[in-house]
Amino acid sequence: MIKNKTLSCLLFVIYKALKFALQLLQSIRNLLSLLLVFSMSKLLQKHVANQWVKSWDMLEAKNIKF
């Protein structure tokens, strides 16, 4: 009788530990996905800014006045 109770308690503790580990991994995954979205948006902003600078330089090279 004692062995069954000990085994069930041990399994319960293992279950709780695995559940906690899974929640922790999901939180890490969510954080990483947010960081990737943020870094991609920064790269896109930099690309757009670079295209604007190139366009402006081309207009200046052709002596177009506004």
C-alpha positions as MATLAB code, in Angstrom:
seq = 'MIKNKTLSCLLFVIYKALKFALQLLQSIRNLLSLLLVFSMSKLLQKHVANQWVKSWDMLEAKNIKF';
ca = [
       0.000    0.000    0.000;
       2.791    2.461    0.878;
       4.621    1.736   -2.381;
       1.575    2.613   -4.483;
       1.041    5.884   -2.629;
       4.727    6.801   -2.930;
       4.708    5.960   -6.617;
       1.601    8.053   -7.257;
       3.117   11.008   -5.375;
       6.325   10.672   -7.356;
       4.412   10.554  -10.641;
       2.417   13.619   -9.592;
       5.610   15.554   -8.837;
       7.106   14.518  -12.188;
       3.898   15.559  -13.958;
       3.948   18.992  -12.296;
       7.648   19.464  -13.116;
       7.075   18.567  -16.772;
       4.059   20.867  -16.960;
       6.108   23.726  -15.516;
       8.966   23.033  -17.954;
       6.539   23.044  -20.873;
       5.069   26.383  -19.785;
       8.560   27.816  -19.441;
       9.508   26.642  -22.946;
       6.317   28.126  -24.389;
       7.098   31.447  -22.726;
      10.619   31.406  -24.156;
       9.253   30.574  -27.613;
       6.771   33.466  -27.410;
       9.520   35.848  -26.338;
      11.776   34.728  -29.193;
       9.009   35.153  -31.741;
       8.378   38.692  -30.465;
      12.081   39.482  -30.725;
      12.177   38.166  -34.304;
       9.201   40.304  -35.293;
      10.828   43.346  -33.706;
      14.170   42.756  -35.434;
      12.490   42.139  -38.798;
      10.540   45.379  -38.511;
      13.773   47.231  -37.725;
      15.424   45.673  -40.791;
      12.474   46.710  -42.935;
      12.643   50.271  -41.595;
      16.347   50.399  -42.356;
      15.756   49.091  -45.882;
      13.073   51.711  -46.568;
      15.322   54.436  -45.185;
      18.198   53.269  -47.390;
      15.942   53.272  -50.470;
      14.833   56.824  -49.657;
      18.449   57.996  -49.348;
      19.355   56.350  -52.657;
      16.375   57.950  -54.394;
      17.231   61.365  -52.980;
      20.861   60.994  -54.047;
      19.752   60.117  -57.588;
      17.540   63.200  -57.744;
      20.364   65.399  -56.515;
      22.755   63.857  -59.039;
      20.338   64.864  -61.837;
      20.097   68.409  -60.405;
      16.347   68.222  -59.985;
      15.172   71.139  -57.860;
      11.986   71.177  -55.806;
];
